[in-house]
Coordinates of C-alpha atoms in Angstrom, one line a residue:
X15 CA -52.2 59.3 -63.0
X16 CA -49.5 58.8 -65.6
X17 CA -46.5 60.2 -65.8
X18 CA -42.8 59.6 -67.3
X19 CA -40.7 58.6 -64.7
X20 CA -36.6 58.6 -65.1
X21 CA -34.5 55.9 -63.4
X22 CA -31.5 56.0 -64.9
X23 CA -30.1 56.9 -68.1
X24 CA -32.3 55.1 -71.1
X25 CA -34.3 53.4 -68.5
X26 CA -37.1 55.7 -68.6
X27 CA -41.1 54.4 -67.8
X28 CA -44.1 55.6 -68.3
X29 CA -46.0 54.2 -65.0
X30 CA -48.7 54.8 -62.9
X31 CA -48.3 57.1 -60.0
X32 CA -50.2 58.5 -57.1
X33 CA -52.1 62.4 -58.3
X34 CA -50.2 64.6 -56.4
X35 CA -51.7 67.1 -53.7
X36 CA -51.5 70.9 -54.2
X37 CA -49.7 72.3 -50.7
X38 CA -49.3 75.6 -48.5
X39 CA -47.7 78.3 -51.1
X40 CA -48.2 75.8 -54.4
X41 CA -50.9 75.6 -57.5
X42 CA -51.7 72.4 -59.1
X43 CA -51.9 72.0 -62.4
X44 CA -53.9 69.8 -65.1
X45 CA -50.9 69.8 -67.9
X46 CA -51.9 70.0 -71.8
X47 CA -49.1 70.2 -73.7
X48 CA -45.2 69.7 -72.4
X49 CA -43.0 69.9 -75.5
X50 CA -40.1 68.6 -76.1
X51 CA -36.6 69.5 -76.7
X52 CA -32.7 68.3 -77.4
X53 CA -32.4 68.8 -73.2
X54 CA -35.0 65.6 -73.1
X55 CA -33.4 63.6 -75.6
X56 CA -29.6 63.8 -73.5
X57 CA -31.5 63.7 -70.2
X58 CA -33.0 60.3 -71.9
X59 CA -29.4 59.1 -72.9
X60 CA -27.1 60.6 -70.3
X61 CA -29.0 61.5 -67.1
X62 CA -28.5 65.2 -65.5
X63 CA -26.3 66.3 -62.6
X64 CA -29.0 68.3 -61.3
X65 CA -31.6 65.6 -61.7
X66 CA -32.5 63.0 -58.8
X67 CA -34.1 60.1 -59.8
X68 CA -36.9 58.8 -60.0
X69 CA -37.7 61.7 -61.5
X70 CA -41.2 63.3 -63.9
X71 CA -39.1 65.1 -66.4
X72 CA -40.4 67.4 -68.8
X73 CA -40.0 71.2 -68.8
X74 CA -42.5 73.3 -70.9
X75 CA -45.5 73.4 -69.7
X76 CA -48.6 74.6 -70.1
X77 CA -52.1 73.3 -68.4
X78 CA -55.0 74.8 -66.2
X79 CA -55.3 75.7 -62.7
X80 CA -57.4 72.5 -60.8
X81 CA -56.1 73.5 -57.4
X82 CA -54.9 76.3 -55.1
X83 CA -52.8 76.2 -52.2
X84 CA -53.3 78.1 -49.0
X85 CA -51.7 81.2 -48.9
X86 CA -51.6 81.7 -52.8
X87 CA -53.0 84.8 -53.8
X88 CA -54.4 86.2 -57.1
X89 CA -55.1 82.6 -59.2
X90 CA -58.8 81.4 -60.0
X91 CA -59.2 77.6 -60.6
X92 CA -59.6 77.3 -64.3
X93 CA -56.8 80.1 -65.2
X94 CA -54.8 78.8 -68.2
X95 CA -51.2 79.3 -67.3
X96 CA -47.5 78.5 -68.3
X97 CA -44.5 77.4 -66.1
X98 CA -41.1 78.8 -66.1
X99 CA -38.3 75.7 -66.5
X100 CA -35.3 77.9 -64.8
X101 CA -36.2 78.7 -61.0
X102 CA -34.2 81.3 -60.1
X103 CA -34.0 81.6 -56.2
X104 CA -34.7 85.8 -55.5
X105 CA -32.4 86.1 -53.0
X106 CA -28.7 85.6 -54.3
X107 CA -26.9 88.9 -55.5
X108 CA -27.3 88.0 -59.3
X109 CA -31.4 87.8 -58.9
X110 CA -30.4 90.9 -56.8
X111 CA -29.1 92.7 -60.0
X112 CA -31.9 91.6 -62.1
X113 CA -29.5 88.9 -63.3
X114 CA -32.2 86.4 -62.6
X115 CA -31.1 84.0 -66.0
X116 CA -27.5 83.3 -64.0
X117 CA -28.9 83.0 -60.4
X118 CA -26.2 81.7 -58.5
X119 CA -28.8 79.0 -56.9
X120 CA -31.1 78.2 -59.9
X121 CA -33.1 74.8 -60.1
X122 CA -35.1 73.5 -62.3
X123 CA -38.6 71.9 -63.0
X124 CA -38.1 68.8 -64.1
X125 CA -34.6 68.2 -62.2
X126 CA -35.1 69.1 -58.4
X127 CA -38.9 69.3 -59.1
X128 CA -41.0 67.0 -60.6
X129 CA -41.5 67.7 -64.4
X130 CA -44.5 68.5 -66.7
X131 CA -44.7 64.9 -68.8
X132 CA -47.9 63.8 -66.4
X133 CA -51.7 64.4 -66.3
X134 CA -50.9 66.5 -62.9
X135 CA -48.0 68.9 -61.8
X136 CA -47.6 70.7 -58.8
X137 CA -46.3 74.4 -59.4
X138 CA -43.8 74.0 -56.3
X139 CA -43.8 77.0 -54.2
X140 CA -40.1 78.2 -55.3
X141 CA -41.6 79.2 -58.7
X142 CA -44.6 81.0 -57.1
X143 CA -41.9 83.2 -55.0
X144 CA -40.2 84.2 -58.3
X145 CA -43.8 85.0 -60.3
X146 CA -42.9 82.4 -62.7
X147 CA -46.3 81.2 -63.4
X148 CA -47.8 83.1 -66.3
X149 CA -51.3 83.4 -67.4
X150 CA -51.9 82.8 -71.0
X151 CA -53.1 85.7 -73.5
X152 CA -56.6 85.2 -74.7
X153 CA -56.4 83.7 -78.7
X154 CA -53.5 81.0 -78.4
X155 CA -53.4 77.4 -77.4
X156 CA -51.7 75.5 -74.7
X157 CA -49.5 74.6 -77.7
X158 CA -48.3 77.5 -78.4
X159 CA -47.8 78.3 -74.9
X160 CA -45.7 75.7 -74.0
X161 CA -43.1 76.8 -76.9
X162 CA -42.7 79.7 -74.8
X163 CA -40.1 78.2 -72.5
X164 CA -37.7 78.3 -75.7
X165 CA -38.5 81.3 -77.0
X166 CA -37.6 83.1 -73.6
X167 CA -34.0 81.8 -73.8
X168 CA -33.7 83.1 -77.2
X169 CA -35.4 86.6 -76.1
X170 CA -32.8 86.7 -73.5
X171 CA -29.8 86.1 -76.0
X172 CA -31.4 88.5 -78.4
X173 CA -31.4 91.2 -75.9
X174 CA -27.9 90.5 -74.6
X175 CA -26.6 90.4 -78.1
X176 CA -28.3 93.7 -79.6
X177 CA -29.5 93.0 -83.1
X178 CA -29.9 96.5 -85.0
X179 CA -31.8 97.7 -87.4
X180 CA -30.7 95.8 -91.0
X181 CA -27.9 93.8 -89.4
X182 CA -27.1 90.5 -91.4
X183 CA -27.7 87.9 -89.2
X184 CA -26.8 84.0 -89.2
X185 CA -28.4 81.1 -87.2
X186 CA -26.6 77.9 -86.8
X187 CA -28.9 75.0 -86.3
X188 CA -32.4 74.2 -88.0
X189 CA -33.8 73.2 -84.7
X190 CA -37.0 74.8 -83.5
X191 CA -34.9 77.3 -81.3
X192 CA -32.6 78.3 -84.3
X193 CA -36.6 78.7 -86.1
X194 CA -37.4 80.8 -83.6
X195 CA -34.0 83.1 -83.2
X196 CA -35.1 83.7 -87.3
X197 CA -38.4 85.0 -86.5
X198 CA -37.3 86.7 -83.8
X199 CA -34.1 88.3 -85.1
X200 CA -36.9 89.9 -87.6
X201 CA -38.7 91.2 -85.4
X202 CA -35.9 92.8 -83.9
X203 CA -34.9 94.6 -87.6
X204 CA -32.5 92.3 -88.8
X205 CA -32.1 92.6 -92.1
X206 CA -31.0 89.3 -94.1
X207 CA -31.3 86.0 -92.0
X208 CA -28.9 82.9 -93.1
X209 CA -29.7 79.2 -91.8
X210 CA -27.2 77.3 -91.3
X211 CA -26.7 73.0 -90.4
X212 CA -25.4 70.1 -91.8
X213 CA -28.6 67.9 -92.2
X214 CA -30.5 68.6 -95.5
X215 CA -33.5 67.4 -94.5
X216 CA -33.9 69.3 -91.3
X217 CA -32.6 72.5 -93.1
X218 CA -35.4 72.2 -95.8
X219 CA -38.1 71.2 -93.1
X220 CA -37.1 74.4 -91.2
X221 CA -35.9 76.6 -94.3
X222 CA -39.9 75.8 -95.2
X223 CA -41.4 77.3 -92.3
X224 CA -39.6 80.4 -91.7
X225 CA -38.4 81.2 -95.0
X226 CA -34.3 82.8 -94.4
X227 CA -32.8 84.6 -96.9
X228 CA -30.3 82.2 -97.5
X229 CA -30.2 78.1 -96.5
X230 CA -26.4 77.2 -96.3
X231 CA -25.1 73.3 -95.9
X232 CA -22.3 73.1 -93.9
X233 CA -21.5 69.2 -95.2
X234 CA -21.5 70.9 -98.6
X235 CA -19.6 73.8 -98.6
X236 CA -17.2 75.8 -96.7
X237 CA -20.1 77.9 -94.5
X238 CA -17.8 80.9 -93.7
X239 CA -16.6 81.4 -97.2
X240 CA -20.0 81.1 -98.3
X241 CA -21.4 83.8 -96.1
X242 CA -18.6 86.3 -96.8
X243 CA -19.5 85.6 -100.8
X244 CA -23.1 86.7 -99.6
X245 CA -21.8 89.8 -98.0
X246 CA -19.2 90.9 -100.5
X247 CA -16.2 90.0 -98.1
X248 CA -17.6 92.0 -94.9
X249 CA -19.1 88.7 -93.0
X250 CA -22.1 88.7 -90.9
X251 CA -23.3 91.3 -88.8
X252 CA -25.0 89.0 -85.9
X253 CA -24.4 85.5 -85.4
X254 CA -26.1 82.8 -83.3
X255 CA -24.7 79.7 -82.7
X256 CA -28.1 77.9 -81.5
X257 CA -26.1 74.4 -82.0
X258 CA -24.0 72.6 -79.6
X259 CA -21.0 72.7 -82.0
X260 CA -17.9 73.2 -81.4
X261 CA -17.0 74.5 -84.8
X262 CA -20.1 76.4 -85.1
X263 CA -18.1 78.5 -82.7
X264 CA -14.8 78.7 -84.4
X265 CA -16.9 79.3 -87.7
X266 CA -18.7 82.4 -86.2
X267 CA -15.7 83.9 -85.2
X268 CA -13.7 83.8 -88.7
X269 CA -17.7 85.2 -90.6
X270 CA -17.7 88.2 -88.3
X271 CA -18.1 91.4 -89.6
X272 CA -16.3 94.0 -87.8
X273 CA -17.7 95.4 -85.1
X274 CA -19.3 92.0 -85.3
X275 CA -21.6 90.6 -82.3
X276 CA -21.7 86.9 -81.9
X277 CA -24.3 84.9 -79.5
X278 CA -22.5 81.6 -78.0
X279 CA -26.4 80.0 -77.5
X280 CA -25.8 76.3 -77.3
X281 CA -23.5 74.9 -75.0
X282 CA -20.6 72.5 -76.0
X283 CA -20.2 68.8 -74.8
X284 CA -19.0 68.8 -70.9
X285 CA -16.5 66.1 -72.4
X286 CA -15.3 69.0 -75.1
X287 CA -15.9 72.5 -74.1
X288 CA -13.0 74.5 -75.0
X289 CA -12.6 75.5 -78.9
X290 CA -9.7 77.0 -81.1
X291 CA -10.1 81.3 -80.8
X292 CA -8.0 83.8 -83.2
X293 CA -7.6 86.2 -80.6
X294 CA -6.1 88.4 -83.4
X295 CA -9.4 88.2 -85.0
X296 CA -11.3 89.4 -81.9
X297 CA -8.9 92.1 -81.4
X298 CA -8.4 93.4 -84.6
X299 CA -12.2 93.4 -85.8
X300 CA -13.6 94.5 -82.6
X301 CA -15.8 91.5 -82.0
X302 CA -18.0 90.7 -79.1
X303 CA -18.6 87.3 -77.9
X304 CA -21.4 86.3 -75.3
X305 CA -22.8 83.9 -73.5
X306 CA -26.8 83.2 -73.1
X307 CA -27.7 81.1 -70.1
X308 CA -31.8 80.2 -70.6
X309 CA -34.1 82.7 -69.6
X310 CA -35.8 84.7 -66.2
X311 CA -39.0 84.4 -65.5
X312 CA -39.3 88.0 -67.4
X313 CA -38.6 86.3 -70.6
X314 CA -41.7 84.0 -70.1
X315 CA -43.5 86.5 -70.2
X316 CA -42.0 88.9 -73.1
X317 CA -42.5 85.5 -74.9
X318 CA -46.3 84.6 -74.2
X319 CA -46.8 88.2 -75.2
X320 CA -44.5 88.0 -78.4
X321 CA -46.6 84.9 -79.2
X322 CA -49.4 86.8 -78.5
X323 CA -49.3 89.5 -81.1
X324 CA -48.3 87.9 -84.0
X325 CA -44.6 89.5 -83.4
X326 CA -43.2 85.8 -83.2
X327 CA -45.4 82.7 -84.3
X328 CA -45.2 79.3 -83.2
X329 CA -47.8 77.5 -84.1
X330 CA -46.5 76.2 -87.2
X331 CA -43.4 75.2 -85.8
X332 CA -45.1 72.7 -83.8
X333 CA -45.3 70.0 -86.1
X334 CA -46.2 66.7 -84.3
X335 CA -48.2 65.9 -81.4
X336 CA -48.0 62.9 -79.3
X337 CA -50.1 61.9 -76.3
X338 CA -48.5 61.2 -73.1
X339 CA -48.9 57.4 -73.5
X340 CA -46.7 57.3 -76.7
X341 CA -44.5 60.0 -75.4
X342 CA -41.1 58.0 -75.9
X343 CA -42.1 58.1 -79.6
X344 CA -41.6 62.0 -79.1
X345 CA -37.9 61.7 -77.9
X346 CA -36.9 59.6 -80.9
X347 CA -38.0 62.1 -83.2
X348 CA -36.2 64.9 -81.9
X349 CA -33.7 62.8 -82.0
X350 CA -33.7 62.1 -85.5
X351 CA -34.4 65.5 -86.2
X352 CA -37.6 64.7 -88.1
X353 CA -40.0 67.3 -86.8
X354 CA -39.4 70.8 -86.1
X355 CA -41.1 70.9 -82.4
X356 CA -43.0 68.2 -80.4
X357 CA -45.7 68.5 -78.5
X358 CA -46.9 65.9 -75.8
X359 CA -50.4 65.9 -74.8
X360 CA -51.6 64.5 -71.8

């Protein structure tokens, strides 16, 4: 079969490679669609820690049951089903909590196991012992299903953040994620949704499909003045730094409201993690800041069913779909930013 295999960082082949067999407590998969995201692109470029070459990358994933392991219970051959990227391990005392999105242990498809940007996968047993393969809701495509992986991590940072009823939110970042934290932040009963980025043409491209309340250009003008001037002085309710940014950061912190809540969703550079805090501003206005680490395998499937309904769509978000064979096409258009979400298509 084919699959993309990763040597080293930008040495990355698409090659031929033997079809793997399903084993004892695993399910083998025929994949149809593994998008893509900005995690790809800076495996492409930089490698991972966590990943072992050579390596199938590739992390959301959607396909079809073709074979069943002994020992694995309640799966037909045929069954249309999604994969969870985050593997939580079950047993540490965070998965003990229900903490499952910070499991002390967590590995990953696509890192420790091989990855979903292939004809075949193998559902590795450690992801069967968490119940993170999902069946997919009659009425929506393997497309759509594979966006699911995303929209869990922003389900998760949603909940953890609490978005009430009419709060003025703000997204940073006109990536598919920060598309989807707009839909969602609806459904949750936000009230006015600003987008936020620095890139015109991605910010009209995305402003396009999910229609926010107000489009704001950082490279043109001074983003938190801008959103207090929207709010008569008070500053944003909610915001969402889905951007890996430091200044996003800093920027979120001087727009809060008080009593303000603000998501730090996008990790910062490993070579520039720390930013510049007004601890006066924290205090004083009664902010809270958290963190969102991905998603459990709950999330998945809060997110196939939010797909499901209507409640958050995807499908137009996914705006370019590349077969596997030209699937390094797919990593240089996220990269330019010229498509809201790509698909590959084995």
């Amino acid at each position: 079969m084919k699959a993309l295999r990763f040597y080293a960082p930008e040495d990355v082949r698409i090659e031929d490679v033997p079809e793997p067999e399903v084993g004892p407590g695993e399910v083998k998969i025929r994949v149809r669609n593994c998008s893509t995201c900005g995690t790809d692109v800076k495996i492409f470029y930089n490698g991972h820690q966590n990943l072992t070459p050579p390596r199938t990358i590739g992390h959301e994933i959607a396909g079809e049951i073709v074979a069943i392991g002994d020992g694995v219970d309640g799966w037909e051959l045929g069954d249309r089903v999604q994969v969870i990227a985050a593997v939580p391990c079950g047993d540490c005392y965070e998965c003990s909590r229900g903490w499952m999105e910070v499991c002390q242990n967590q590995t990953s498809v696509g890192y420790q196991y091989e990855g979903g940007f292939a004809e075949y996968m193998i559902v590795p047993r450690e992801v069967m012992k968490v119940d993170g393969l999902n069946r997919i809701p009659d009425g929506i495509g393997f497309d759509e299903a594979s966006a699911a992986e995303p929209l869990a991590c922003a389900i998760n940072a949603q909940r953890i953040l609490g978005i009430e009823e009419g709060d003025t939110v703000v997204v940073f970042g006109a990536g598919p994620i920060g598309a989807m934290h707009i839909r969602l932040a609806r459904a949750n009963g936000a009230g006015r949704v600003f987008l936020i980025d620095v890139n015109t043409e991605r910010l009209q491209m995305t402003a396009d499909a999910v229609h926010p309340d107000e489009v704001i250009n950082g490279a043109e003008v001074d983003v938190v003045e801008k959103v207090k001037e929207l709010t008569d002085g008070r500053g944003a309710d909610a915001i969402i730094t889905a951007t890996a940014a430091n200044v996003a950061q800093e920027q979120a912190i001087s727009m809060a409201a008080r009593n303000g809540k603000i998501s730090f969703f996008g990790g910062l550079p490993k070579t520039n993690p720390t930013i510049t805090c007004d601890s006066n501003l924290v205090h004083y206005r009664q902010l809270r800041i958290f963190g969102a680490n991905g998603s459990a395998p709950k999330h998945n499937k809060m997110a196939l069913e939010y797909i499901a309904t209507g409640k958050v769509p995807v499908k137009d978000l996914i705006t370019e779909h590349i077969p596997l064979e030209n699937v390094l096409d797919a990593f240089d258009i996220v990269k330019r930013g010229a498509a809201i979400k790509v698909t590959v298509e084995p």
